[in-house]
């Protein structure tokens, strides 16, 4: 069984279809991070484990979900709960980690339709990825919100960021630890109707993510 951590804040419209498409052998853990809609109830009705995290922030939600994952399962995945990723593609990331070819599998987003990835968000991501490549040995092109890693390895890194800087801190820490990182292309779909991105959906959200990630780069 592979646990899939799904950070969630007001994603109720996306959850039924997303959870229904979870591959066999993959167990969803929905981490409710301050939703004001019925995300938690919808997730439970769909059979997912649900935990609530009062501390706001993407990193806080991911960390809580990883702690809640079964330590005996080994590999844990993290994926956004907005319907923009296809759970059926998770084995692409898990495979290299499960067979010992890499310590971290991370996704490189490929938009499936125009406008899926707004220009301001795409440009910010490209800028941060470029800086990451210049300052590390990682050949990574996306600070993406979908990944697979062994639970114990991830916790051993001692990541501290609890906001949007978490994905970038993970990559930097992975490089410093000498991890092999495999970047795998994944489809990037339009978000489910009725949901809104906390990062790519607005200039303010993107600016906050860049601020948090910039702080991580400056450490």
XYZ file of C-alpha atoms in Angstrom:
219
model
C 0.000 0.000 0.000
C 1.253 3.482 -0.884
C -0.131 6.460 1.012
C -1.024 9.609 -0.949
C -1.036 12.855 1.022
C -3.521 15.364 -0.405
C -3.189 18.871 1.110
C -6.669 20.318 0.902
C -8.286 23.706 1.444
C -11.754 24.188 -0.046
C -11.447 21.459 -2.690
C -14.820 19.755 -2.150
C -15.875 19.900 -5.845
C -12.680 18.130 -6.924
C -12.557 15.342 -4.377
C -15.188 12.806 -5.571
C -13.682 12.359 -9.037
C -10.090 12.598 -7.788
C -10.551 9.975 -5.079
C -12.495 7.678 -7.417
C -9.505 7.604 -9.783
C -6.960 6.642 -7.132
C -5.074 3.550 -8.378
C -5.414 0.225 -6.617
C -2.924 -0.013 -3.783
C -2.829 3.741 -3.195
C -4.501 5.040 -0.015
C -5.544 8.723 0.068
C -4.972 10.843 3.171
C -6.808 14.158 2.810
C -5.257 16.850 5.009
C -7.882 19.514 5.658
C -5.997 22.775 6.155
C -8.682 25.221 7.238
C -11.403 24.518 4.677
C -14.573 26.557 4.980
C -16.527 24.253 2.672
C -17.429 20.591 3.228
C -14.143 19.166 1.936
C -13.607 16.972 5.002
C -17.111 15.498 4.889
C -16.896 14.848 1.158
C -13.517 13.132 1.537
C -14.803 10.885 4.330
C -17.896 10.000 2.301
C -15.569 8.936 -0.519
C -13.671 6.616 1.828
C -10.530 8.690 2.379
C -8.767 9.086 5.686
C -9.089 12.710 6.794
C -6.948 14.643 9.239
C -7.284 18.306 10.172
C -4.368 20.696 10.613
C -4.937 24.039 12.297
C -1.563 25.550 11.360
C -2.006 27.279 7.982
C 0.344 26.592 5.110
C 1.127 24.057 2.416
C 4.173 22.735 4.235
C 2.232 22.315 7.460
C -0.405 20.242 5.674
C 2.140 18.070 3.874
C 4.180 17.458 7.022
C 1.095 16.428 8.998
C 0.027 14.076 6.230
C 3.450 12.451 6.042
C 3.423 11.931 9.809
C -0.004 10.276 9.482
C 1.176 7.926 6.721
C 1.801 4.305 7.630
C 5.515 3.933 8.471
C 5.430 0.333 7.262
C 4.354 1.279 3.739
C 7.682 2.850 2.777
C 6.951 5.182 -0.131
C 4.577 8.115 0.312
C 3.238 10.422 -2.406
C 2.153 14.049 -2.204
C -0.279 15.503 -4.712
C -2.561 18.537 -4.907
C -6.242 17.848 -4.235
C -7.635 20.216 -6.872
C -7.968 17.702 -9.706
C -5.084 19.119 -11.746
C -3.130 15.848 -11.579
C -4.183 12.344 -12.588
C -3.663 9.853 -9.734
C -3.191 7.115 -12.342
C 0.203 8.680 -13.113
C 1.509 8.341 -9.552
C 3.229 5.011 -10.319
C 5.499 6.912 -12.725
C 6.983 8.720 -9.735
C 6.805 5.834 -7.289
C 8.518 3.308 -9.570
C 12.088 4.694 -9.484
C 11.890 5.156 -5.699
C 10.394 1.740 -5.014
C 13.093 -0.122 -6.965
C 15.946 1.904 -5.509
C 16.858 3.915 -8.611
C 16.154 7.230 -6.878
C 15.368 8.647 -3.465
C 12.913 11.213 -4.828
C 10.569 11.179 -7.803
C 9.145 14.574 -8.711
C 6.787 15.722 -11.456
C 7.480 18.072 -14.349
C 4.162 19.564 -15.373
C 3.001 19.407 -18.978
C -0.190 21.469 -19.465
C -2.941 19.615 -21.292
C -4.786 22.737 -22.446
C -4.124 26.444 -23.012
C -4.378 28.573 -19.901
C -3.966 25.691 -17.467
C -0.702 27.152 -16.184
C -0.957 30.984 -16.187
C 2.041 32.820 -17.619
C 2.903 34.617 -14.372
C 3.014 31.354 -12.440
C 4.919 29.517 -15.152
C 7.522 32.293 -15.356
C 8.000 32.320 -11.581
C 8.433 28.555 -11.554
C 10.983 28.696 -14.385
C 12.960 31.404 -12.571
C 13.107 29.425 -9.330
C 13.997 26.183 -11.116
C 16.800 27.963 -12.970
C 18.230 29.273 -9.710
C 17.940 25.804 -8.214
C 19.895 24.250 -11.090
C 22.598 26.909 -10.761
C 23.052 26.387 -7.024
C 22.703 22.587 -6.854
C 23.542 19.558 -8.921
C 19.901 18.831 -9.648
C 18.616 18.730 -13.213
C 15.123 19.835 -12.206
C 12.855 22.129 -14.218
C 9.729 22.315 -12.059
C 9.199 23.072 -8.377
C 6.130 20.903 -8.730
C 3.476 19.909 -6.192
C 3.563 16.174 -6.932
C 6.259 13.807 -5.678
C 7.103 10.367 -4.281
C 9.651 9.621 -1.561
C 10.261 7.119 1.224
C 8.533 8.378 4.340
C 11.436 7.798 6.702
C 13.924 9.409 4.314
C 11.735 12.496 4.023
C 11.296 12.903 7.766
C 15.039 12.445 8.287
C 15.695 15.589 6.221
C 14.140 17.677 9.002
C 12.422 20.165 6.700
C 11.343 23.324 8.527
C 9.306 25.344 6.055
C 5.577 25.135 6.682
C 4.412 27.421 3.896
C 4.915 27.517 0.118
C 8.684 27.153 0.433
C 8.361 23.484 1.385
C 8.778 21.949 -2.127
C 11.901 23.986 -2.808
C 13.378 23.257 0.610
C 12.849 19.557 -0.086
C 14.803 19.721 -3.341
C 17.662 21.683 -1.778
C 17.843 19.289 1.178
C 17.717 16.304 -1.175
C 20.699 17.656 -3.095
C 22.682 18.283 0.088
C 21.915 14.751 1.244
C 23.243 13.336 -2.027
C 19.880 11.986 -3.132
C 19.231 10.800 -6.649
C 16.284 12.825 -7.938
C 14.275 11.739 -10.981
C 12.014 14.259 -12.704
C 9.106 12.624 -14.529
C 6.723 14.311 -16.948
C 3.120 14.401 -15.704
C -0.030 15.833 -17.239
C -1.258 19.119 -15.791
C -5.015 19.445 -16.205
C -7.454 22.292 -15.586
C -8.509 22.454 -11.962
C -11.902 21.046 -11.084
C -14.754 23.488 -11.574
C -15.596 25.327 -8.372
C -12.037 25.308 -6.997
C -9.403 28.040 -7.046
C -5.639 27.833 -6.853
C -3.935 29.354 -3.833
C -0.787 29.938 -5.894
C -1.215 29.983 -9.673
C -4.730 31.404 -9.652
C -3.730 34.939 -8.681
C -0.733 37.233 -8.923
C -0.842 37.648 -5.141
C -0.773 33.893 -4.582
C 2.182 33.501 -6.935
C 3.974 36.406 -5.240
C 3.528 34.773 -1.844
C 4.922 31.488 -3.146
C 7.922 33.248 -4.690
C 8.491 35.106 -1.418
C 8.448 31.895 0.609
C 10.680 30.055 -1.855
C 13.036 33.016 -2.122
C 13.467 32.907 1.643
C 14.417 29.242 1.384
C 17.001 29.980 -1.330
C 18.508 32.745 0.818
C 19.238 30.436 3.779
